[in-house]
Short mmCIF file of C-alpha atoms in Angstrom, two decimals:
data_model
loop_
_atom_site.label_atom_id
_atom_site.label_comp_id
_atom_site.label_asym_id
_atom_site.label_seq_id
_atom_site.Cartn_x
_atom_site.Cartn_y
_atom_site.Cartn_z
CA MET H 1 0.67 3.48 -14.24
CA ASN H 2 1.14 0.94 -11.86
CA GLU H 3 -2.39 -0.60 -12.35
CA GLY H 4 -1.17 -3.99 -11.31
CA GLU H 5 0.21 -2.93 -7.97
CA LYS H 6 -2.39 -0.58 -7.50
CA LYS H 7 -4.79 -3.66 -7.52
CA VAL H 8 -2.26 -5.66 -5.52
CA VAL H 9 -2.33 -2.62 -2.49
CA ASN H 10 -6.22 -2.54 -2.56
CA LYS H 11 -6.39 -6.15 -2.21
CA MET H 12 -3.97 -6.46 0.72
CA MET H 13 -5.66 -3.52 2.34
CA ALA H 14 -9.01 -5.16 2.15
CA ILE H 15 -7.62 -8.72 3.65
CA TYR H 16 -5.66 -6.66 6.35
CA CYS H 17 -8.84 -4.17 7.37
CA ARG H 18 -11.39 -6.89 7.44
CA ALA H 19 -8.66 -9.40 9.89
CA ASN H 20 -7.32 -6.64 11.94
CA HIS H 21 -10.22 -3.82 11.97
CA LYS H 22 -13.41 -6.24 11.29
CA HIS H 23 -14.30 -4.36 8.78
CA VAL H 24 -16.63 -6.57 6.49
CA THR H 25 -17.27 -4.00 3.57
CA GLY H 26 -14.74 -1.38 2.81
CA LEU H 27 -11.83 -0.01 4.59
CA CYS H 28 -11.85 1.81 8.06
CA GLU H 29 -10.71 5.21 7.99
CA GLU H 30 -6.77 4.48 8.77
CA CYS H 31 -6.56 1.89 5.89
CA THR H 32 -8.46 4.66 3.27
CA VAL H 33 -5.72 7.35 4.60
CA LEU H 34 -2.84 4.75 4.13
CA LYS H 35 -4.65 3.26 0.66
CA ASN H 36 -4.92 6.68 -0.30
CA TYR H 37 -1.19 7.54 0.30
CA ALA H 38 -0.14 4.46 -1.10
CA MET H 39 -1.90 5.02 -4.22
CA LYS H 40 -0.75 8.79 -4.52
CA ARG H 41 3.01 7.10 -4.10
CA LEU H 42 2.54 4.12 -7.10
CA GLU H 43 0.78 7.61 -9.55
CA ASN H 44 3.85 9.87 -8.68
CA CYS H 45 6.71 7.46 -8.70
CA PRO H 46 9.12 8.69 -11.01
CA PHE H 47 10.19 5.22 -12.35
CA GLY H 48 6.31 4.83 -13.99
CA GLU H 49 6.27 1.34 -14.98
CA LYS H 50 9.71 0.33 -14.45
CA LYS H 51 9.30 0.63 -10.80
CA PRO H 52 11.03 -1.73 -8.96
CA THR H 53 10.52 -3.18 -5.67
CA CYS H 54 9.87 -0.57 -2.80
CA GLY H 55 12.45 -2.77 -0.74
CA SER H 56 15.10 -2.20 -3.78
CA CYS H 57 14.01 1.20 -4.59
CA THR H 58 16.73 3.49 -4.22
CA VAL H 59 14.41 6.56 -3.72
CA HIS H 60 12.06 6.24 -0.26
CA CYS H 61 8.97 8.43 -1.41
CA TYR H 62 7.48 7.29 2.39
CA LYS H 63 7.19 8.92 4.88
CA ASN H 64 8.52 6.85 8.11
CA ASP H 65 5.22 6.17 9.53
CA MET H 66 3.49 5.37 6.47
CA ARG H 67 6.47 3.44 5.42
CA LEU H 68 6.17 1.40 8.85
CA LYS H 69 1.88 0.90 8.26
CA ILE H 70 2.24 -0.37 4.85
CA LYS H 71 5.21 -3.05 5.33
CA GLU H 72 2.75 -4.28 8.48
CA VAL H 73 -0.19 -4.45 5.91
CA MET H 74 2.32 -6.08 3.33
CA ARG H 75 3.64 -8.74 5.82
CA PHE H 76 0.08 -9.60 7.18
CA SER H 77 -1.26 -9.75 3.92
CA GLY H 78 1.19 -10.96 1.37
CA PRO H 79 2.25 -14.10 -0.10
#
């Protein structure tokens, strides 16, 4: 379920952590927590494979603090 999105989140987290937290291999503790949180949200998404982008979704499943953190990662790492 949502395997493509999981890969994208993993890559974005790695780019962000490497650049901002200077982790060369793996993720720092903070980024690991955020990545695990994002993965759990993807796994439990009620829309499954037909999931819209988070920005256009009617269900906001992220807690406010985690939403702000993942937005920061996406802005930094995204296209």
